[in-house]
Backbone as CSV, one residue per row, in Angstrom:
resi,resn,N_x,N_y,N_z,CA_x,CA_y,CA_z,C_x,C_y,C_z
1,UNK,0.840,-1.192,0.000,0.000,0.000,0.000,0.882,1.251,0.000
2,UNK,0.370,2.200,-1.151,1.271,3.053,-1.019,0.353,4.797,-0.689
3,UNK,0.530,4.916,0.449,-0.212,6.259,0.976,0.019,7.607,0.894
4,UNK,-1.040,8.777,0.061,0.162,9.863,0.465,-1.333,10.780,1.602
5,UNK,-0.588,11.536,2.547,-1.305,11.740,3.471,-0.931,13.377,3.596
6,UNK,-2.067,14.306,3.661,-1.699,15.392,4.102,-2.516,16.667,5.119
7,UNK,-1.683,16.910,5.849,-1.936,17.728,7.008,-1.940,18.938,6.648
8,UNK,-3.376,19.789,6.331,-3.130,20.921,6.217,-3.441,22.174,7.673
9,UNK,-2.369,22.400,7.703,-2.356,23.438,9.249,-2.814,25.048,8.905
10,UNK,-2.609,25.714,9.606,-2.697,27.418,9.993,-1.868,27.966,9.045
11,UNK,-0.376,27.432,8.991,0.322,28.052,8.754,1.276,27.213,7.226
12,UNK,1.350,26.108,7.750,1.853,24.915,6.919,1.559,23.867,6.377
13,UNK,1.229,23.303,5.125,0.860,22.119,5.157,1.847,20.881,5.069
14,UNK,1.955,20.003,5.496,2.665,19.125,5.400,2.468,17.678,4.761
15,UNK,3.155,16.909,4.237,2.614,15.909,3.304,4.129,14.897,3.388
16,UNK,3.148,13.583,3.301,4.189,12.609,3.343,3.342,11.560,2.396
17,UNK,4.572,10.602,1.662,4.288,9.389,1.308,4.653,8.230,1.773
18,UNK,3.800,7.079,2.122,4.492,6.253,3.057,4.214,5.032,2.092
19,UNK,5.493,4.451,2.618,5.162,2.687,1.597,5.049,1.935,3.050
20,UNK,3.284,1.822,2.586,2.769,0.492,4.121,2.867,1.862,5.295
21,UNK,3.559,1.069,6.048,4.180,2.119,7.938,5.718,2.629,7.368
22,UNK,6.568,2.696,6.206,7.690,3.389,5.808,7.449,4.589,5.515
23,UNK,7.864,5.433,5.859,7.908,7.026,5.274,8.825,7.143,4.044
24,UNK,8.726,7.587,2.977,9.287,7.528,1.570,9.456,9.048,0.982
25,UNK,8.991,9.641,1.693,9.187,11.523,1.258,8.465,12.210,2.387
26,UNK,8.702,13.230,2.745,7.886,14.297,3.858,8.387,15.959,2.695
27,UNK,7.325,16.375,2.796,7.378,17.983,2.659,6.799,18.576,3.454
28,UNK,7.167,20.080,3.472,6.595,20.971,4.410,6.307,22.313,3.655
29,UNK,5.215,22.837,3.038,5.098,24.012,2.404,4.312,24.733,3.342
30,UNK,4.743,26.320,2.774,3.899,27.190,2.976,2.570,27.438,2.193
31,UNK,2.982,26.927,0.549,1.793,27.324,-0.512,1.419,26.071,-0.764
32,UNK,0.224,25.218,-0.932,-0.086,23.726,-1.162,-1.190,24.354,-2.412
33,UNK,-1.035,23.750,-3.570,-2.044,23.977,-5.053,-2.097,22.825,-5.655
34,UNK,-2.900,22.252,-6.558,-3.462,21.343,-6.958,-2.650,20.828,-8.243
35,UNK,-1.728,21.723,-8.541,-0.381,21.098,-9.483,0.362,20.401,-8.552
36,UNK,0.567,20.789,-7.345,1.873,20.253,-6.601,1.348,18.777,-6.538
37,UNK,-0.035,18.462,-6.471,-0.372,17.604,-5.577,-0.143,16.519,-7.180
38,UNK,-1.021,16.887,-8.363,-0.756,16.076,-9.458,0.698,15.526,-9.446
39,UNK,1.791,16.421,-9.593,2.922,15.779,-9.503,3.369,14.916,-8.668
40,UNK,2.721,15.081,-7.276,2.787,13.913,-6.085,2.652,12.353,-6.756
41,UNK,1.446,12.814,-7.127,0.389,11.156,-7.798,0.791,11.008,-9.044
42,UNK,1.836,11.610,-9.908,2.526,11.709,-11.179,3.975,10.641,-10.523
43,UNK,4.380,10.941,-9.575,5.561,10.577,-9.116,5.627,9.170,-8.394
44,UNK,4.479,8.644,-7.780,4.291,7.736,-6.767,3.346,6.958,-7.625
45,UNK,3.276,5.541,-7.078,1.471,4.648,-7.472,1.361,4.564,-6.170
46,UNK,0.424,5.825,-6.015,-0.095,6.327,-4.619,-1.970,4.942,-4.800
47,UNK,-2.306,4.473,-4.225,-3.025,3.742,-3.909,-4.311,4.197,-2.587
48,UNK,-4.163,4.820,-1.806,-4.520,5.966,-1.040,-4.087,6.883,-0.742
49,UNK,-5.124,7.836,0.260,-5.165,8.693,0.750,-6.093,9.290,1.880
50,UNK,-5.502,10.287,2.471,-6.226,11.252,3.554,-5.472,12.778,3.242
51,UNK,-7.129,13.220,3.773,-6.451,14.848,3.940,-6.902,15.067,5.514
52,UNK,-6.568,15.924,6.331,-6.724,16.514,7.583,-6.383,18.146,7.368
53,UNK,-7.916,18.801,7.675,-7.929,20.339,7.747,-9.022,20.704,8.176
54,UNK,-8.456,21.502,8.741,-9.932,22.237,9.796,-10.821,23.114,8.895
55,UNK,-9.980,24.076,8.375,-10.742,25.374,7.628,-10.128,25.608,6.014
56,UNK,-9.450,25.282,5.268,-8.899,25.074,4.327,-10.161,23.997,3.418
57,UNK,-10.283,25.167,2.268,-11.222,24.511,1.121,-10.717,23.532,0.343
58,UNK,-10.697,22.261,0.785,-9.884,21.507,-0.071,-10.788,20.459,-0.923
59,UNK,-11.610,20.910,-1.641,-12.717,20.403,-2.718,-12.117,20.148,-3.970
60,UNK,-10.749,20.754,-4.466,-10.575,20.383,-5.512,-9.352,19.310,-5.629
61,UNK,-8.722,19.144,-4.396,-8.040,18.539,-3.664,-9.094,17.028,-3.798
62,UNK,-9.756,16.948,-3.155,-10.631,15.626,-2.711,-10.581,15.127,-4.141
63,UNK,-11.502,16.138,-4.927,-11.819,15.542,-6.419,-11.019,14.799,-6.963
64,UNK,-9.679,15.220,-7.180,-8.398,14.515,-7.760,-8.467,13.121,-6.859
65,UNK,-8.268,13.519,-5.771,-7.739,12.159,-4.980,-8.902,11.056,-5.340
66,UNK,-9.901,11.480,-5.291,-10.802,10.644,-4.972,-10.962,10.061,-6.284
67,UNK,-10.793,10.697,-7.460,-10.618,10.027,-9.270,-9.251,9.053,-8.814
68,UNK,-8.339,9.630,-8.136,-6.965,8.799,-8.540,-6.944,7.754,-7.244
69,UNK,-6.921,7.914,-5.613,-6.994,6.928,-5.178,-8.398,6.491,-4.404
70,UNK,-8.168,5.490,-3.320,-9.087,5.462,-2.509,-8.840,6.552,-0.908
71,UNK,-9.773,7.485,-1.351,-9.919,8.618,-0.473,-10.391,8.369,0.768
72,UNK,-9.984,9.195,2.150,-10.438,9.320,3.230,-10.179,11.025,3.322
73,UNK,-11.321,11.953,3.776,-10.927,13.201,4.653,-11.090,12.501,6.059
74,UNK,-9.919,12.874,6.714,-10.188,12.534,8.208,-10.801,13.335,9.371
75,UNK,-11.601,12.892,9.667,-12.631,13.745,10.900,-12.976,13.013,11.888
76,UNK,-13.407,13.571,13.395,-13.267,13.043,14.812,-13.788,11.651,14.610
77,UNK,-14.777,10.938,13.681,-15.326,9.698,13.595,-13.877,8.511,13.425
78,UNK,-13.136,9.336,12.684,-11.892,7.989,12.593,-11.050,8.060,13.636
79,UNK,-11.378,7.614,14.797,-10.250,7.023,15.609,-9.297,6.156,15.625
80,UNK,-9.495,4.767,14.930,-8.655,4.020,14.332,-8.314,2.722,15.656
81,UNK,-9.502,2.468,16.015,-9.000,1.757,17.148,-9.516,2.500,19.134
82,UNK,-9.096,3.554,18.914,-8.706,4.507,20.392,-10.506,4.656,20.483
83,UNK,-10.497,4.368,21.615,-11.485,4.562,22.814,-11.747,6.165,22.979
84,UNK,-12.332,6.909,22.233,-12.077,8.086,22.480,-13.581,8.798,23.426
85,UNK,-13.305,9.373,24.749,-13.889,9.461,26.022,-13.854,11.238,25.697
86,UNK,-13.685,11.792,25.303,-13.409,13.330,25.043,-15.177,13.650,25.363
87,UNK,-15.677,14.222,25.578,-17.103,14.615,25.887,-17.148,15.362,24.520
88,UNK,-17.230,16.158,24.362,-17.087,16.717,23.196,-16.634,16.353,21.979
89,UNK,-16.289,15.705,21.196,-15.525,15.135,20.535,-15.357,15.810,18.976
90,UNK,-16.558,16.261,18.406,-16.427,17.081,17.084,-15.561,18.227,17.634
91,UNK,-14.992,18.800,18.568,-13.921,19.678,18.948,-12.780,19.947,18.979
92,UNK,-12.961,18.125,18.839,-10.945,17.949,19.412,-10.560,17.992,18.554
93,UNK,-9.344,18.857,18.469,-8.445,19.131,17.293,-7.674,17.960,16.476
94,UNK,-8.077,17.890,15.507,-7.530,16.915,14.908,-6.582,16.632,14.598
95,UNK,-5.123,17.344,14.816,-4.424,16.885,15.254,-3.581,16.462,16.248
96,UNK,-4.838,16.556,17.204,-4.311,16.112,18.524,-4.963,14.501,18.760
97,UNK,-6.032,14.529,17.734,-6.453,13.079,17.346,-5.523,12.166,17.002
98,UNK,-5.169,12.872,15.776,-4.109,11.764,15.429,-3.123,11.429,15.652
99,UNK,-2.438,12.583,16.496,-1.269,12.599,17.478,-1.505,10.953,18.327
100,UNK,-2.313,11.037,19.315,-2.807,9.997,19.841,-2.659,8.663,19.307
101,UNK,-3.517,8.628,18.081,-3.137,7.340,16.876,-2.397,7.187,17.070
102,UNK,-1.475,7.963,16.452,0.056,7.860,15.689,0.722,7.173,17.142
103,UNK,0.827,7.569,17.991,1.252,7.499,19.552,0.850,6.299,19.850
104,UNK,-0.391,5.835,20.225,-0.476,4.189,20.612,-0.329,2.991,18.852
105,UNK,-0.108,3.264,18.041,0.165,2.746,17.072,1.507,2.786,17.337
106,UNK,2.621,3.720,17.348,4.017,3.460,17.614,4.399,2.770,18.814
107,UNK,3.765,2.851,19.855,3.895,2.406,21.244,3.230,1.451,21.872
108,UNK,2.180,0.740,21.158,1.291,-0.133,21.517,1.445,-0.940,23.194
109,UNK,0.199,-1.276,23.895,0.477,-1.765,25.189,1.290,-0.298,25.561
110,UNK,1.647,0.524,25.617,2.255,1.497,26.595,1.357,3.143,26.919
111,UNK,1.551,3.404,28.227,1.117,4.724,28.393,1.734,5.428,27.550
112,UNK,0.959,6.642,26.648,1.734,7.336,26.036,0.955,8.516,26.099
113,UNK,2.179,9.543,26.492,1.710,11.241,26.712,2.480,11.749,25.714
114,UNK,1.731,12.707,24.796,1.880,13.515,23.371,2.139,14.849,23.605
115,UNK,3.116,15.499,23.547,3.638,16.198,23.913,3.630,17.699,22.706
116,UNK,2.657,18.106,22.047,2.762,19.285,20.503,3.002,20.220,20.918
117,UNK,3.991,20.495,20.736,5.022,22.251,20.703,4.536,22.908,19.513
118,UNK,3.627,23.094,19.325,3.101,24.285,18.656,2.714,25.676,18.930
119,UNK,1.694,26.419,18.085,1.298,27.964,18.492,0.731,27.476,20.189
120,UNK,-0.230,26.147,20.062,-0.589,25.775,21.675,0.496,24.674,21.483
121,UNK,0.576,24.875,23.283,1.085,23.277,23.573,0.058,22.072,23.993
122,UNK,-0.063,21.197,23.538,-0.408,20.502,24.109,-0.040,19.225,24.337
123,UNK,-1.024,18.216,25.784,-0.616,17.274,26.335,-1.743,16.170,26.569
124,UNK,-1.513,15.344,25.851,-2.175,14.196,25.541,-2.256,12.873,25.865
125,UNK,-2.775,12.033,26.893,-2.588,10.674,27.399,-3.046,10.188,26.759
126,UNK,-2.243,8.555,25.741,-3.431,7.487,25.450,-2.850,6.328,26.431
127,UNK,-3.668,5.610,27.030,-3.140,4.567,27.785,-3.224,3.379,27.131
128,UNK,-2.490,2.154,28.060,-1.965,1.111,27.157,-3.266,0.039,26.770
129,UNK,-4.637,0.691,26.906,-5.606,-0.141,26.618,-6.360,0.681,25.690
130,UNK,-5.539,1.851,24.855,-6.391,2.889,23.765,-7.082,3.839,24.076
131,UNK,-7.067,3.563,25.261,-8.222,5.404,25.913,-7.664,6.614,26.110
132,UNK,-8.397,7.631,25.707,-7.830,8.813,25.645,-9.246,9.553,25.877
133,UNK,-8.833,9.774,27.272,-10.158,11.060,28.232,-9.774,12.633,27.634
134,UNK,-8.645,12.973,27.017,-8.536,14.572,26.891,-7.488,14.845,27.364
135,UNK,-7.024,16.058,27.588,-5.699,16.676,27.735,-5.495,17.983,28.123
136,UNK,-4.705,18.738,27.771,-4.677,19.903,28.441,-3.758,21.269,27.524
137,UNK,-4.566,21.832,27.233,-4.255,23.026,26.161,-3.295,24.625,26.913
138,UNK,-2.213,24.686,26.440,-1.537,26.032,27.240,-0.698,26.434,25.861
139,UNK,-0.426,28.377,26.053,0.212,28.770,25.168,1.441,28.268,24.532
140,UNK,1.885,28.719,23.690,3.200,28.151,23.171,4.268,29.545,23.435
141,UNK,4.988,28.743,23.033,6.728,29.943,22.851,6.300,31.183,22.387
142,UNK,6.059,31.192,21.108,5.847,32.638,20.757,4.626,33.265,21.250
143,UNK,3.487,32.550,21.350,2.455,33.416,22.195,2.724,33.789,23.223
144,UNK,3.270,33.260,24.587,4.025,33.676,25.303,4.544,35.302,25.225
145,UNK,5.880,35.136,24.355,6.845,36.452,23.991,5.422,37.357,23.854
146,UNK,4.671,37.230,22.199,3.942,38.098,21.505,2.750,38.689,23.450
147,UNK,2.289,37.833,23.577,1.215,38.181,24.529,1.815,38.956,25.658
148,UNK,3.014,38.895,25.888,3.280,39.757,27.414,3.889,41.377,26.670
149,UNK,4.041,41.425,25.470,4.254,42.787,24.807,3.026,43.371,24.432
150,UNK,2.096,42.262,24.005,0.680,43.034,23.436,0.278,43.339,24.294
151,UNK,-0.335,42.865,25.547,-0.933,43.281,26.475,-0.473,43.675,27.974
152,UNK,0.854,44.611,27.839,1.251,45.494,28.904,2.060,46.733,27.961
153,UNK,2.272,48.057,28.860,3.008,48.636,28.029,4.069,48.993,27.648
154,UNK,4.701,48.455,28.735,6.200,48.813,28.741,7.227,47.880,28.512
155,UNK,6.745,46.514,28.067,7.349,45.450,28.112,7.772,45.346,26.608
156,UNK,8.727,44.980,26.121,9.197,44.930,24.544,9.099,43.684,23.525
157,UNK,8.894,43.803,22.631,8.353,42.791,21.659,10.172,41.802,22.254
158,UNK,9.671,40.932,22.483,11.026,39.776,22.494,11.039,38.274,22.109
159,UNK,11.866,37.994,20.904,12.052,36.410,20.673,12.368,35.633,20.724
160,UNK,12.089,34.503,21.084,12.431,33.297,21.414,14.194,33.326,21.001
161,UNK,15.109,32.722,21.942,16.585,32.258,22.339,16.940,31.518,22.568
162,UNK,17.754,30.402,21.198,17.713,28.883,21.631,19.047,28.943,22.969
163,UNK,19.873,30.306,22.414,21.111,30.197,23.308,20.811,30.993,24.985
164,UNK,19.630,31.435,25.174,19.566,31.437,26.851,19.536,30.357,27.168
165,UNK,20.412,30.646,28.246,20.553,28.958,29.210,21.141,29.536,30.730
166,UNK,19.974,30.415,31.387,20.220,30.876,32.814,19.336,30.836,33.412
167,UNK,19.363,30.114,34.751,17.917,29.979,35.474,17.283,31.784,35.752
168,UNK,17.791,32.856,35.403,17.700,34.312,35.673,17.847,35.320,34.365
169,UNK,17.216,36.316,34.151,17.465,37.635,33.213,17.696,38.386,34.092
170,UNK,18.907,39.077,33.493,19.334,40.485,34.702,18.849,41.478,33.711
171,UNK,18.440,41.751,32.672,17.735,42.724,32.538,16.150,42.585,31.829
172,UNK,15.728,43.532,31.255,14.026,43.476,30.786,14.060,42.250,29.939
173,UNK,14.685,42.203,28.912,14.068,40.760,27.590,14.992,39.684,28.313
174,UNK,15.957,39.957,28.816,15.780,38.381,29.638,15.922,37.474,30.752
175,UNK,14.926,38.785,31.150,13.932,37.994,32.231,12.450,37.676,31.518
176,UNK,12.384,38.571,30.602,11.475,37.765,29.894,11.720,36.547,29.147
177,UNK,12.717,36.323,28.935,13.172,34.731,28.408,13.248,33.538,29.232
178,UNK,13.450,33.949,30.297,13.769,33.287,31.763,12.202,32.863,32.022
179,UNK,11.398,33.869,31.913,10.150,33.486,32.105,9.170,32.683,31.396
180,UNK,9.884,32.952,29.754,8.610,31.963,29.008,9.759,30.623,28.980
181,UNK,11.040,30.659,28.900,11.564,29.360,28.251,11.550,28.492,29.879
182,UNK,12.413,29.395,30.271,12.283,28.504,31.783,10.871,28.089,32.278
183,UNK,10.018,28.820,32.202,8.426,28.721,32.772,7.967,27.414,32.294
184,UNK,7.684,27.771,30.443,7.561,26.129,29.727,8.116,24.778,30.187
185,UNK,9.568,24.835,30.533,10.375,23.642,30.886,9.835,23.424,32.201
186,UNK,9.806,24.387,33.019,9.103,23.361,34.550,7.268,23.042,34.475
187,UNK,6.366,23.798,32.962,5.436,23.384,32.847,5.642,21.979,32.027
188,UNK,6.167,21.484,31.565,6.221,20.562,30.364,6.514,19.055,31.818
189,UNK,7.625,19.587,32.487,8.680,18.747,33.714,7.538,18.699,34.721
190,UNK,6.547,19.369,35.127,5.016,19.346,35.829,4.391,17.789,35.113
191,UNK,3.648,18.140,34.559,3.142,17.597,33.350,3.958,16.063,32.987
192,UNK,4.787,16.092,32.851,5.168,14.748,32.527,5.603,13.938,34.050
193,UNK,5.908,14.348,34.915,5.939,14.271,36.671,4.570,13.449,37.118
194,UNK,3.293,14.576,36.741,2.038,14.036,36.883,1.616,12.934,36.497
195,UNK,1.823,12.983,35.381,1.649,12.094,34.422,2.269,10.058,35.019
196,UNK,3.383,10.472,35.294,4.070,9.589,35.629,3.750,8.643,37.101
197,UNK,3.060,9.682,37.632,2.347,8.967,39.299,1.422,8.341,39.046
198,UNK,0.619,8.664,37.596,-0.590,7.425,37.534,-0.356,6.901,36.328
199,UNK,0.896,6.636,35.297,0.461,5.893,34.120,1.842,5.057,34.204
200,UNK,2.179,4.089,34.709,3.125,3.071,34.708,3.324,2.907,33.283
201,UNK,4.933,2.828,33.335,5.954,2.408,31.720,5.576,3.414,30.805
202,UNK,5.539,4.641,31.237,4.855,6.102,30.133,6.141,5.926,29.542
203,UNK,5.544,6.173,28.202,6.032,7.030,27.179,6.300,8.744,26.469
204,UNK,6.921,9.437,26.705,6.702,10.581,26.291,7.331,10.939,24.835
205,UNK,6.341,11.325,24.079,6.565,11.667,22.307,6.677,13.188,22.462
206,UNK,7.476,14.015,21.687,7.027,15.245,21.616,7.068,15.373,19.603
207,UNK,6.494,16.254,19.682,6.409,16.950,18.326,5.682,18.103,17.851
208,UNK,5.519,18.674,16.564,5.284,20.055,16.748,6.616,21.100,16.255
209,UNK,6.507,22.187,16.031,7.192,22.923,15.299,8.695,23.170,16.378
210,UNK,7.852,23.338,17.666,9.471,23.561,18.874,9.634,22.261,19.455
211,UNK,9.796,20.977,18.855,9.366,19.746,19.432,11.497,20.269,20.214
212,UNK,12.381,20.485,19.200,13.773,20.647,19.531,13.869,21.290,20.538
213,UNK,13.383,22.331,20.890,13.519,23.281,22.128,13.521,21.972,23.555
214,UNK,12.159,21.507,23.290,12.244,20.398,24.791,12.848,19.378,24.319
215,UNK,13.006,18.898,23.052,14.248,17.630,23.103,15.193,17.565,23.829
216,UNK,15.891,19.055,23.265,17.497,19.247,23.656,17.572,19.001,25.626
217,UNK,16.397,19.957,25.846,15.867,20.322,27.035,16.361,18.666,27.855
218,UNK,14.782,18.701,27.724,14.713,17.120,28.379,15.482,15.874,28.303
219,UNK,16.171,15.537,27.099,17.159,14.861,26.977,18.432,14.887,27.905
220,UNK,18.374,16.301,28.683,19.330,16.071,29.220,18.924,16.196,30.975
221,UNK,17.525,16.075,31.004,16.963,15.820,32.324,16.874,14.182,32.490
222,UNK,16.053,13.990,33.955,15.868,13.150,34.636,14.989,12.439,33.523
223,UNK,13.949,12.612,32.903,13.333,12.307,31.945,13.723,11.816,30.498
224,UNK,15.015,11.732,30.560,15.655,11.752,29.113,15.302,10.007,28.649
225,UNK,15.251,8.859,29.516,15.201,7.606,29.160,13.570,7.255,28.941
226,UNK,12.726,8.492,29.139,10.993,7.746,28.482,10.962,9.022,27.286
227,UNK,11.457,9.702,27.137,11.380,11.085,25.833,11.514,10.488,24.533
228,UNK,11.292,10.304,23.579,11.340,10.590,22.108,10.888,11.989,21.182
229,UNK,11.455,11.858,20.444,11.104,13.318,19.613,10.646,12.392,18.458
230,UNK,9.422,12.798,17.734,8.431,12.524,16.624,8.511,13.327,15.742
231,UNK,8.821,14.356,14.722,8.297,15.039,14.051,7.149,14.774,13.650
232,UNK,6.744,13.678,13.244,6.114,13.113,12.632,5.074,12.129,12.577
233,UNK,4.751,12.325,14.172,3.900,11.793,14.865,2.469,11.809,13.779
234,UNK,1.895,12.864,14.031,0.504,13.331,13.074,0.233,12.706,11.974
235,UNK,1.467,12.843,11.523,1.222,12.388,9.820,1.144,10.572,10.197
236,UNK,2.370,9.931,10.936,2.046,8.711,11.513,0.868,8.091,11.539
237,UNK,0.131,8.801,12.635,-1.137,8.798,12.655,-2.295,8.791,11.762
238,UNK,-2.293,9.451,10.793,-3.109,9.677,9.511,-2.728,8.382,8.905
239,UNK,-1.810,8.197,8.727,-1.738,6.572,7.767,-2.374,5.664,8.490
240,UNK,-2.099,6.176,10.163,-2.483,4.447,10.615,-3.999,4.156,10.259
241,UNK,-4.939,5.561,10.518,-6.159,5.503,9.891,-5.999,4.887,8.606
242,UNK,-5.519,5.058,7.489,-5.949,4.633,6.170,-5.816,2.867,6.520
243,UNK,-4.760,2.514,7.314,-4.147,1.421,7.168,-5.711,0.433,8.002
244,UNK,-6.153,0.722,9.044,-6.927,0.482,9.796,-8.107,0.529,9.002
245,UNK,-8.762,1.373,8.547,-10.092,1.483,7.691,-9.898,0.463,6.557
246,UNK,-8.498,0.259,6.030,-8.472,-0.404,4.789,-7.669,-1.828,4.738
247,UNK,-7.875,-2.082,6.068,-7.032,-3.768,6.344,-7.586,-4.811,5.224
């Protein structure tokens, strides 16, 4: 089976082809158009597909796929297995859905907490019997910076610093660095702590655009022997759906 799967985000869309569970190409654009995608299915004997997008008109997108392979758009109904307990469920962000997938599909039998460094962060339990009750949504890196300049007045637009590395700022921007990078790391080191008092043999995945920021981070904490870094968790996930719907 040869899958091509794509994630269209806010900002980026991303697209991979996988042979079976192999990854065989990943892109990451800013502009996604309906030539790029022909040449995809020009290039591959793509056999399926999925798209994942929240707000992005992708009708002419489907059309193609759906003439050339066997189509899925993915929405909260495909869980792929996972027990999904969310009360709400047409809500949950879908790629925090498939995060999940992707997560007990790589990890099977194991607690696994999903870790997306994105615009939000978020934190995601599936446990080692597929259930996933929900999680917990907090700003990211740059909202952080952007939000403590937008809304005070004296405070200065400041950006993210892979090279601060002081538990302190002795002056204005960095102590504001001190505050969002350091702040994040003992929220993330919270959070996976918690996590750890009730989910025996956890797993922690991160991924997401700053998945590196807490790699580097945590890798070199107490936590470094349950951590993995995913890029590619999501997209993971999206196949395992095709693979699952189409056994």
């Amino acid at each position: 089976m040869v899958s091509l799967v794509i994630d269209i985000g806010n900002t980026f869309t991303k697209l991979a082809i996988f042979n079976n569970r192999t990854i065989a190409k990943t892109v990451v654009l800013e502009q996604f158009n309906i030539e790029m995608l022909r040449e995809h299915l020009a290039a591959y004997p793509v056999t399926h597909s999925v798209i994942s997008s929240v707000d992005a008109d992708v009708t002419a997108f489907e059309a193609l796929l759906q003439q050339e392979t066997r189509y899925q758009r993915f929405n909260s109904t495909y869980t792929a297995g996972i027990k999904n307990h969310y009360k709400t469920p047409g809500s949950l962000g879908l790629d925090r859905l498939a995060a999940v997938i992707g997560a007990s599909a790589e990890f099977p039998n194991r607690n696994s907490l999903v870790i997306d460094a994105g615009t939000c962060i978020t934190y995601d339990l599936v446990d080692a019997d597929k259930n996933y009750f929900g999680g917990s949504i907090s700003p990211g890196l740059a909202m952080r910076y952007q939000a403590m300049h937008t809304f005070t007045q004296r405070l200065p637009s400041v950006n993210f610093s892979g090279s601060f590395n002081s538990p302190y700022g002795d002056d204005t921007p960095s102590a504001m660095q001190s505050g969002v990078q350091n702040g994040l790391l003992f929220e993330v080191s919270g959070f996976i702590e918690s996590y750890k008092k009730t989910a025996d043999d956890l797993q922690v995945i991160l991924c997401g655009g700053d998945f590196k920021f807490f790699d580097t981070r945590l890798k070199n904490s107490i936590f470094a022997p349950i951590v993995k870094a995913d890029p590619y968790l999501v997209l993971k996930g999206l196949n395992e759906v095709i693979h699952y719907y189409n056994a």
